PDB file of C-alpha atoms in Angstrom:
ATOM      1  CA  UNK A   1     -36.437   9.108  13.209  1.00 42.00           C
ATOM      2  CA  UNK A   2     -35.030  12.566  13.871  1.00 45.00           C
ATOM      3  CA  UNK A   3     -31.427  11.256  14.016  1.00 50.00           C
ATOM      4  CA  UNK A   4     -32.028   9.663  10.729  1.00 48.00           C
ATOM      5  CA  UNK A   5     -33.317  12.747   9.242  1.00 49.00           C
ATOM      6  CA  UNK A   6     -30.400  14.824  10.459  1.00 48.00           C
ATOM      7  CA  UNK A   7     -27.871  12.448   8.927  1.00 54.00           C
ATOM      8  CA  UNK A   8     -29.754  12.513   5.524  1.00 66.00           C
ATOM      9  CA  UNK A   9     -29.572  16.211   5.818  1.00 75.00           C
ATOM     10  CA  UNK A  10     -25.736  16.211   6.588  1.00 76.00           C
ATOM     11  CA  UNK A  11     -25.188  13.849   3.434  1.00 73.00           C
ATOM     12  CA  UNK A  12     -27.153  16.117   1.133  1.00 73.00           C
ATOM     13  CA  UNK A  13     -25.455  19.240   2.424  1.00 78.00           C
ATOM     14  CA  UNK A  14     -21.787  17.982   2.304  1.00 80.00           C
ATOM     15  CA  UNK A  15     -19.903  18.988  -0.811  1.00 84.00           C
ATOM     16  CA  UNK A  16     -18.467  15.696  -1.722  1.00 86.00           C
ATOM     17  CA  UNK A  17     -15.679  17.393  -3.641  1.00 89.00           C
ATOM     18  CA  UNK A  18     -14.187  18.303  -0.466  1.00 91.00           C
ATOM     19  CA  UNK A  19     -13.620  14.662   0.359  1.00 92.00           C
ATOM     20  CA  UNK A  20     -11.796  14.219  -2.721  1.00 90.00           C
ATOM     21  CA  UNK A  21      -9.667  17.295  -2.177  1.00 92.00           C
ATOM     22  CA  UNK A  22      -8.825  16.035   1.468  1.00 93.00           C
ATOM     23  CA  UNK A  23      -7.685  12.618   0.107  1.00 91.00           C
ATOM     24  CA  UNK A  24      -5.401  14.176  -2.422  1.00 91.00           C
ATOM     25  CA  UNK A  25      -3.812  16.584   0.292  1.00 92.00           C
ATOM     26  CA  UNK A  26      -3.040  13.422   2.486  1.00 91.00           C
ATOM     27  CA  UNK A  27      -1.856  11.374  -0.230  1.00 87.00           C
ATOM     28  CA  UNK A  28       0.455  14.247  -1.585  1.00 88.00           C
ATOM     29  CA  UNK A  29       1.460  15.107   1.872  1.00 87.00           C
ATOM     30  CA  UNK A  30       1.008  18.933   1.606  1.00 89.00           C
ATOM     31  CA  UNK A  31      -1.501  21.600   0.135  1.00 91.00           C
ATOM     32  CA  UNK A  32       0.829  22.972  -2.415  1.00 90.00           C
ATOM     33  CA  UNK A  33       1.558  19.629  -4.096  1.00 91.00           C
ATOM     34  CA  UNK A  34      -2.094  18.688  -3.890  1.00 91.00           C
ATOM     35  CA  UNK A  35      -2.984  21.966  -5.692  1.00 92.00           C
ATOM     36  CA  UNK A  36      -0.632  21.062  -8.581  1.00 90.00           C
ATOM     37  CA  UNK A  37      -2.354  17.519  -8.798  1.00 89.00           C
ATOM     38  CA  UNK A  38      -5.697  18.949  -8.733  1.00 90.00           C
ATOM     39  CA  UNK A  39      -4.869  21.629 -11.138  1.00 90.00           C
ATOM     40  CA  UNK A  40      -6.112  24.394  -8.643  1.00 90.00           C
ATOM     41  CA  UNK A  41      -4.566  27.379  -6.981  1.00 92.00           C
ATOM     42  CA  UNK A  42      -2.997  26.733  -3.495  1.00 91.00           C
ATOM     43  CA  UNK A  43      -5.523  29.172  -1.850  1.00 92.00           C
ATOM     44  CA  UNK A  44      -8.603  27.277  -3.248  1.00 93.00           C
ATOM     45  CA  UNK A  45      -7.314  23.911  -1.687  1.00 93.00           C
ATOM     46  CA  UNK A  46      -6.581  25.570   1.610  1.00 92.00           C
ATOM     47  CA  UNK A  47     -10.109  27.178   1.737  1.00 94.00           C
ATOM     48  CA  UNK A  48     -11.564  23.744   0.578  1.00 93.00           C
ATOM     49  CA  UNK A  49      -9.680  22.176   3.592  1.00 94.00           C
ATOM     50  CA  UNK A  50     -11.062  24.621   6.012  1.00 93.00           C
ATOM     51  CA  UNK A  51     -14.710  24.304   4.682  1.00 92.00           C
ATOM     52  CA  UNK A  52     -14.379  20.520   5.268  1.00 93.00           C
ATOM     53  CA  UNK A  53     -12.932  21.152   8.693  1.00 93.00           C
ATOM     54  CA  UNK A  54     -16.089  23.258   9.400  1.00 92.00           C
ATOM     55  CA  UNK A  55     -18.663  21.027   8.030  1.00 89.00           C
ATOM     56  CA  UNK A  56     -16.924  18.056   9.916  1.00 91.00           C
ATOM     57  CA  UNK A  57     -16.775  20.075  13.182  1.00 90.00           C
ATOM     58  CA  UNK A  58     -13.204  19.030  13.738  1.00 92.00           C
ATOM     59  CA  UNK A  59      -9.659  19.860  12.866  1.00 92.00           C
ATOM     60  CA  UNK A  60      -8.253  17.301  10.331  1.00 93.00           C
ATOM     61  CA  UNK A  61      -4.661  18.386   9.885  1.00 92.00           C
ATOM     62  CA  UNK A  62      -2.003  19.833  12.121  1.00 89.00           C
ATOM     63  CA  UNK A  63      -0.081  22.298   9.722  1.00 81.00           C
ATOM     64  CA  UNK A  64       2.232  25.284   9.972  1.00 76.00           C
ATOM     65  CA  UNK A  65       5.954  25.648  10.918  1.00 74.00           C
ATOM     66  CA  UNK A  66       7.128  22.602   8.932  1.00 74.00           C
ATOM     67  CA  UNK A  67       4.357  20.309  10.670  1.00 78.00           C
ATOM     68  CA  UNK A  68       2.042  18.420   8.300  1.00 84.00           C
ATOM     69  CA  UNK A  69       0.159  15.650  10.398  1.00 88.00           C
ATOM     70  CA  UNK A  70      -3.225  14.041  10.528  1.00 91.00           C
ATOM     71  CA  UNK A  71      -5.308  14.547  13.729  1.00 93.00           C
ATOM     72  CA  UNK A  72      -7.145  11.577  15.071  1.00 93.00           C
ATOM     73  CA  UNK A  73     -10.303  12.864  13.407  1.00 94.00           C
ATOM     74  CA  UNK A  74      -8.295  13.452  10.241  1.00 93.00           C
ATOM     75  CA  UNK A  75      -7.050   9.657  10.289  1.00 92.00           C
ATOM     76  CA  UNK A  76     -10.599   8.437  10.863  1.00 92.00           C
ATOM     77  CA  UNK A  77     -12.026  10.551   8.047  1.00 93.00           C
ATOM     78  CA  UNK A  78      -9.230   9.602   5.586  1.00 91.00           C
ATOM     79  CA  UNK A  79     -10.096   5.750   6.210  1.00 87.00           C
ATOM     80  CA  UNK A  80     -13.665   6.345   5.576  1.00 88.00           C
ATOM     81  CA  UNK A  81     -12.795   8.364   2.480  1.00 88.00           C
ATOM     82  CA  UNK A  82     -10.673   5.571   1.071  1.00 83.00           C
ATOM     83  CA  UNK A  83     -13.664   3.182   1.714  1.00 82.00           C
ATOM     84  CA  UNK A  84     -16.040   5.561  -0.332  1.00 84.00           C
ATOM     85  CA  UNK A  85     -13.459   6.116  -3.071  1.00 78.00           C
ATOM     86  CA  UNK A  86     -12.996   2.162  -3.245  1.00 74.00           C
ATOM     87  CA  UNK A  87     -16.738   1.871  -3.746  1.00 76.00           C
ATOM     88  CA  UNK A  88     -16.866   4.406  -6.446  1.00 76.00           C
ATOM     89  CA  UNK A  89     -13.915   2.755  -8.321  1.00 70.00           C
ATOM     90  CA  UNK A  90     -16.330  -0.287  -8.615  1.00 70.00           C
ATOM     91  CA  UNK A  91     -19.331   1.523 -10.069  1.00 73.00           C
ATOM     92  CA  UNK A  92     -17.927   1.184 -13.637  1.00 67.00           C
ATOM     93  CA  UNK A  93     -17.425  -2.568 -13.211  1.00 66.00           C
ATOM     94  CA  UNK A  94     -21.027  -2.862 -11.698  1.00 68.00           C
ATOM     95  CA  UNK A  95     -22.501  -1.277 -14.955  1.00 69.00           C
ATOM     96  CA  UNK A  96     -20.151  -2.829 -17.361  1.00 64.00           C
ATOM     97  CA  UNK A  97     -21.416  -6.287 -16.029  1.00 62.00           C
ATOM     98  CA  UNK A  98     -24.740  -5.509 -17.506  1.00 65.00           C
ATOM     99  CA  UNK A  99     -23.211  -4.463 -20.802  1.00 64.00           C
ATOM    100  CA  UNK A 100     -21.382  -7.985 -21.197  1.00 65.00           C
ATOM    101  CA  UNK A 101     -18.089  -6.517 -21.167  1.00 70.00           C
ATOM    102  CA  UNK A 102     -15.190  -5.819 -18.549  1.00 74.00           C
ATOM    103  CA  UNK A 103     -13.701  -2.560 -18.432  1.00 74.00           C
ATOM    104  CA  UNK A 104     -12.251  -0.435 -15.871  1.00 76.00           C
ATOM    105  CA  UNK A 105      -8.888  -0.435 -14.115  1.00 80.00           C
ATOM    106  CA  UNK A 106      -7.181  -2.849 -11.677  1.00 85.00           C
ATOM    107  CA  UNK A 107      -4.750  -1.352  -9.295  1.00 88.00           C
ATOM    108  CA  UNK A 108      -2.100  -3.803  -8.084  1.00 92.00           C
ATOM    109  CA  UNK A 109       0.281  -3.121  -5.261  1.00 92.00           C
ATOM    110  CA  UNK A 110       3.326  -5.296  -5.346  1.00 91.00           C
ATOM    111  CA  UNK A 111       6.611  -5.930  -3.438  1.00 87.00           C
ATOM    112  CA  UNK A 112       9.677  -5.060  -5.471  1.00 80.00           C
ATOM    113  CA  UNK A 113      11.139  -8.524  -5.195  1.00 75.00           C
ATOM    114  CA  UNK A 114       8.156 -10.436  -6.522  1.00 79.00           C
ATOM    115  CA  UNK A 115       9.113 -12.508  -9.646  1.00 80.00           C
ATOM    116  CA  UNK A 116       6.980 -15.273 -10.942  1.00 82.00           C
ATOM    117  CA  UNK A 117       6.150 -16.368 -14.487  1.00 86.00           C
ATOM    118  CA  UNK A 118       2.526 -17.160 -13.154  1.00 87.00           C
ATOM    119  CA  UNK A 119       1.933 -13.310 -12.691  1.00 86.00           C
ATOM    120  CA  UNK A 120       3.421 -12.491 -16.092  1.00 88.00           C
ATOM    121  CA  UNK A 121       1.293 -15.355 -17.896  1.00 91.00           C
ATOM    122  CA  UNK A 122      -1.862 -14.350 -15.924  1.00 90.00           C
ATOM    123  CA  UNK A 123      -1.586 -10.650 -17.009  1.00 89.00           C
ATOM    124  CA  UNK A 124      -0.675 -11.491 -20.548  1.00 91.00           C
ATOM    125  CA  UNK A 125      -3.642 -13.914 -20.905  1.00 92.00           C
ATOM    126  CA  UNK A 126      -6.116 -11.396 -19.288  1.00 90.00           C
ATOM    127  CA  UNK A 127      -5.241  -8.676 -21.714  1.00 89.00           C
ATOM    128  CA  UNK A 128      -5.514 -10.935 -24.588  1.00 90.00           C
ATOM    129  CA  UNK A 129      -9.056 -11.873 -23.520  1.00 88.00           C
ATOM    130  CA  UNK A 130     -10.217  -8.579 -22.254  1.00 85.00           C
ATOM    131  CA  UNK A 131      -7.990  -5.815 -23.992  1.00 87.00           C
ATOM    132  CA  UNK A 132     -10.082  -2.885 -22.539  1.00 84.00           C
ATOM    133  CA  UNK A 133      -9.002  -2.980 -18.833  1.00 84.00           C
ATOM    134  CA  UNK A 134      -5.969  -1.316 -17.778  1.00 86.00           C
ATOM    135  CA  UNK A 135      -3.391  -2.143 -14.773  1.00 88.00           C
ATOM    136  CA  UNK A 136      -1.918   0.291 -12.585  1.00 88.00           C
ATOM    137  CA  UNK A 137       0.983  -1.513 -10.701  1.00 90.00           C
ATOM    138  CA  UNK A 138       2.635   0.376  -7.501  1.00 88.00           C
ATOM    139  CA  UNK A 139       5.819  -0.875  -5.901  1.00 89.00           C
ATOM    140  CA  UNK A 140       5.922  -0.943  -2.253  1.00 87.00           C
ATOM    141  CA  UNK A 141       7.330  -2.916   0.697  1.00 84.00           C
ATOM    142  CA  UNK A 142       5.363  -6.180   1.730  1.00 83.00           C
ATOM    143  CA  UNK A 143       3.853  -4.346   4.912  1.00 81.00           C
ATOM    144  CA  UNK A 144       2.828  -1.263   2.885  1.00 85.00           C
ATOM    145  CA  UNK A 145       1.037  -3.476   0.203  1.00 90.00           C
ATOM    146  CA  UNK A 146      -1.165  -5.169   2.755  1.00 88.00           C
ATOM    147  CA  UNK A 147      -2.193  -1.940   4.121  1.00 85.00           C
ATOM    148  CA  UNK A 148      -2.672  -0.256   0.591  1.00 86.00           C
ATOM    149  CA  UNK A 149      -5.207  -3.064  -0.120  1.00 89.00           C
ATOM    150  CA  UNK A 150      -6.743  -2.793   3.421  1.00 86.00           C
ATOM    151  CA  UNK A 151      -7.378   0.978   2.855  1.00 81.00           C
ATOM    152  CA  UNK A 152      -8.899   0.137  -0.476  1.00 80.00           C
ATOM    153  CA  UNK A 153      -6.030   2.071  -2.274  1.00 82.00           C
ATOM    154  CA  UNK A 154      -5.410  -1.215  -4.582  1.00 86.00           C
ATOM    155  CA  UNK A 155      -7.576  -3.881  -5.889  1.00 86.00           C
ATOM    156  CA  UNK A 156      -5.025  -6.469  -4.923  1.00 91.00           C
ATOM    157  CA  UNK A 157      -1.748  -6.969  -3.567  1.00 93.00           C
ATOM    158  CA  UNK A 158       1.261  -9.478  -4.029  1.00 92.00           C
ATOM    159  CA  UNK A 159       3.877  -9.490  -1.324  1.00 89.00           C
ATOM    160  CA  UNK A 160       5.514 -11.574   1.378  1.00 84.00           C
ATOM    161  CA  UNK A 161       2.971 -12.327   4.468  1.00 84.00           C
ATOM    162  CA  UNK A 162       3.981 -12.741   7.974  1.00 76.00           C
ATOM    163  CA  UNK A 163       0.672 -11.723   9.542  1.00 81.00           C
ATOM    164  CA  UNK A 164      -2.537 -11.614   7.954  1.00 87.00           C
ATOM    165  CA  UNK A 165      -5.029  -8.496   8.405  1.00 88.00           C
ATOM    166  CA  UNK A 166      -8.557  -9.626   9.203  1.00 88.00           C
ATOM    167  CA  UNK A 167     -10.348  -7.739   6.617  1.00 87.00           C
ATOM    168  CA  UNK A 168      -8.340  -9.165   3.696  1.00 90.00           C
ATOM    169  CA  UNK A 169      -8.578 -12.522   1.773  1.00 91.00           C
ATOM    170  CA  UNK A 170      -5.210 -14.169   1.186  1.00 93.00           C
ATOM    171  CA  UNK A 171      -4.244 -16.669  -1.493  1.00 91.00           C
ATOM    172  CA  UNK A 172      -0.743 -18.436  -1.699  1.00 89.00           C
ATOM    173  CA  UNK A 173       0.606 -17.761  -5.372  1.00 87.00           C
ATOM    174  CA  UNK A 174       4.057 -19.141  -4.671  1.00 82.00           C
ATOM    175  CA  UNK A 175       6.632 -19.731  -1.722  1.00 80.00           C
ATOM    176  CA  UNK A 176       9.933 -17.870  -1.791  1.00 76.00           C
ATOM    177  CA  UNK A 177      12.993 -19.402  -0.370  1.00 76.00           C
ATOM    178  CA  UNK A 178      16.022 -17.645   1.084  1.00 74.00           C
ATOM    179  CA  UNK A 179      19.566 -18.914   1.318  1.00 78.00           C
ATOM    180  CA  UNK A 180      23.205 -17.990   1.911  1.00 81.00           C
ATOM    181  CA  UNK A 181      25.317 -17.577  -1.365  1.00 86.00           C
ATOM    182  CA  UNK A 182      28.838 -16.721  -2.292  1.00 89.00           C
ATOM    183  CA  UNK A 183      30.686 -16.364  -5.365  1.00 90.00           C
ATOM    184  CA  UNK A 184      34.301 -17.303  -6.682  1.00 93.00           C
ATOM    185  CA  UNK A 185      37.089 -15.646  -4.660  1.00 89.00           C
ATOM    186  CA  UNK A 186      35.052 -16.018  -1.343  1.00 90.00           C
ATOM    187  CA  UNK A 187      36.815 -18.336   1.087  1.00 90.00           C
ATOM    188  CA  UNK A 188      33.846 -20.672   1.300  1.00 92.00           C
ATOM    189  CA  UNK A 189      32.998 -21.006  -2.516  1.00 94.00           C
ATOM    190  CA  UNK A 190      33.026 -24.601  -3.668  1.00 92.00           C
ATOM    191  CA  UNK A 191      32.857 -25.893  -0.226  1.00 92.00           C
ATOM    192  CA  UNK A 192      30.214 -28.729   0.585  1.00 90.00           C
ATOM    193  CA  UNK A 193      28.402 -29.624   3.787  1.00 90.00           C
ATOM    194  CA  UNK A 194      28.768 -26.207   5.426  1.00 89.00           C
ATOM    195  CA  UNK A 195      27.231 -25.473   8.953  1.00 86.00           C
ATOM    196  CA  UNK A 196      26.120 -22.138  10.324  1.00 82.00           C
ATOM    197  CA  UNK A 197      29.237 -21.898  12.318  1.00 83.00           C
ATOM    198  CA  UNK A 198      31.274 -21.852   9.192  1.00 86.00           C
ATOM    199  CA  UNK A 199      29.605 -18.579   8.387  1.00 82.00           C
ATOM    200  CA  UNK A 200      30.845 -16.752  11.506  1.00 78.00           C
ATOM    201  CA  UNK A 201      33.247 -13.966  10.760  1.00 76.00           C
ATOM    202  CA  UNK A 202      32.465 -13.521   7.370  1.00 79.00           C
ATOM    203  CA  UNK A 203      30.963 -10.291   6.091  1.00 76.00           C
ATOM    204  CA  UNK A 204      27.486 -10.597   4.327  1.00 75.00           C
ATOM    205  CA  UNK A 205      24.766  -8.583   2.478  1.00 75.00           C
ATOM    206  CA  UNK A 206      21.200  -9.082   3.638  1.00 68.00           C
ATOM    207  CA  UNK A 207      17.855  -7.547   4.008  1.00 62.00           C
ATOM    208  CA  UNK A 208      17.100  -4.896   6.676  1.00 58.00           C
ATOM    209  CA  UNK A 209      14.983  -7.095   8.968  1.00 50.00           C
ATOM    210  CA  UNK A 210      15.354  -5.118  12.186  1.00 46.00           C
ATOM    211  CA  UNK A 211      11.578  -4.794  12.578  1.00 51.00           C
ATOM    212  CA  UNK A 212      10.501  -8.252  13.814  1.00 45.00           C
ATOM    213  CA  UNK A 213       6.793  -7.426  12.664  1.00 51.00           C
ATOM    214  CA  UNK A 214       8.295  -7.416   9.044  1.00 60.00           C
ATOM    215  CA  UNK A 215       7.534 -10.354   6.718  1.00 59.00           C
ATOM    216  CA  UNK A 216      11.107 -11.186   6.706  1.00 65.00           C
ATOM    217  CA  UNK A 217      11.428 -11.578  10.557  1.00 67.00           C
ATOM    218  CA  UNK A 218      12.421 -15.234  10.169  1.00 68.00           C
ATOM    219  CA  UNK A 219      15.717 -14.151   8.508  1.00 70.00           C
ATOM    220  CA  UNK A 220      16.473 -11.852  11.613  1.00 69.00           C
ATOM    221  CA  UNK A 221      15.500 -14.461  13.971  1.00 71.00           C
ATOM    222  CA  UNK A 222      17.823 -16.702  12.355  1.00 72.00           C
ATOM    223  CA  UNK A 223      20.646 -14.267  12.641  1.00 69.00           C
ATOM    224  CA  UNK A 224      19.812 -13.663  16.370  1.00 69.00           C
ATOM    225  CA  UNK A 225      19.771 -17.390  17.138  1.00 71.00           C
ATOM    226  CA  UNK A 226      23.127 -17.938  15.750  1.00 68.00           C
ATOM    227  CA  UNK A 227      24.463 -14.446  17.049  1.00 65.00           C
ATOM    228  CA  UNK A 228      25.522 -13.121  13.739  1.00 66.00           C
ATOM    229  CA  UNK A 229      26.373  -9.556  13.392  1.00 62.00           C
ATOM    230  CA  UNK A 230      26.198  -8.946   9.733  1.00 57.00           C
ATOM    231  CA  UNK A 231      26.359  -5.547   7.856  1.00 54.00           C
ATOM    232  CA  UNK A 232      23.010  -5.248   6.315  1.00 50.00           C
ATOM    233  CA  UNK A 233      22.192  -3.550   3.105  1.00 47.00           C
ATOM    234  CA  UNK A 234      18.459  -3.188   1.933  1.00 42.00           C
TER     235      UNK A 234
END
């Protein structure tokens, strides 16, 4: 009972605005940039961070001398803050459900190479049926998209998927296929029934797939299997 009482007291005494300030500092990667976004003076933001560290009883950021890095405590608090922020974003949707209308904003994280008429048609039809809600689309790498949704920085994400994060739900929209292509003037242009060995010695442009944990690792594994050494361009 005493522990529960202390927890309630901490929540009651905590200045929740400090959490928002902390999130903006982390997202902007610095106090001065965060101050501009918050329309506050830099000393005010610095003081807010110090107050939050005092209330949390832990150092949240390593800063100074060109260093700006979250501590272990800072990373843990940022994850919790994102959870809180995600819940707050849903409040308008919760109340609007009782008003019989759909409002709010849908934040979508999307890989840059995603192209499907299905998405275009879905957004167009949704806007026609519900003109009030807005969409915010952020373009990121596939790995970043999954993490952004996992951190509740986006309502949904569209990307290539190689491994699944346990907290997320996945739905296949379409499958993307990759191949080797060449144009007029290339020695292989117009030839049929080519084998992988026919590609040896030819320069190529491909994705940067050195990270075997990336969604495109199958391409990298293919290169490795046939001992290709191609110049890669993202």
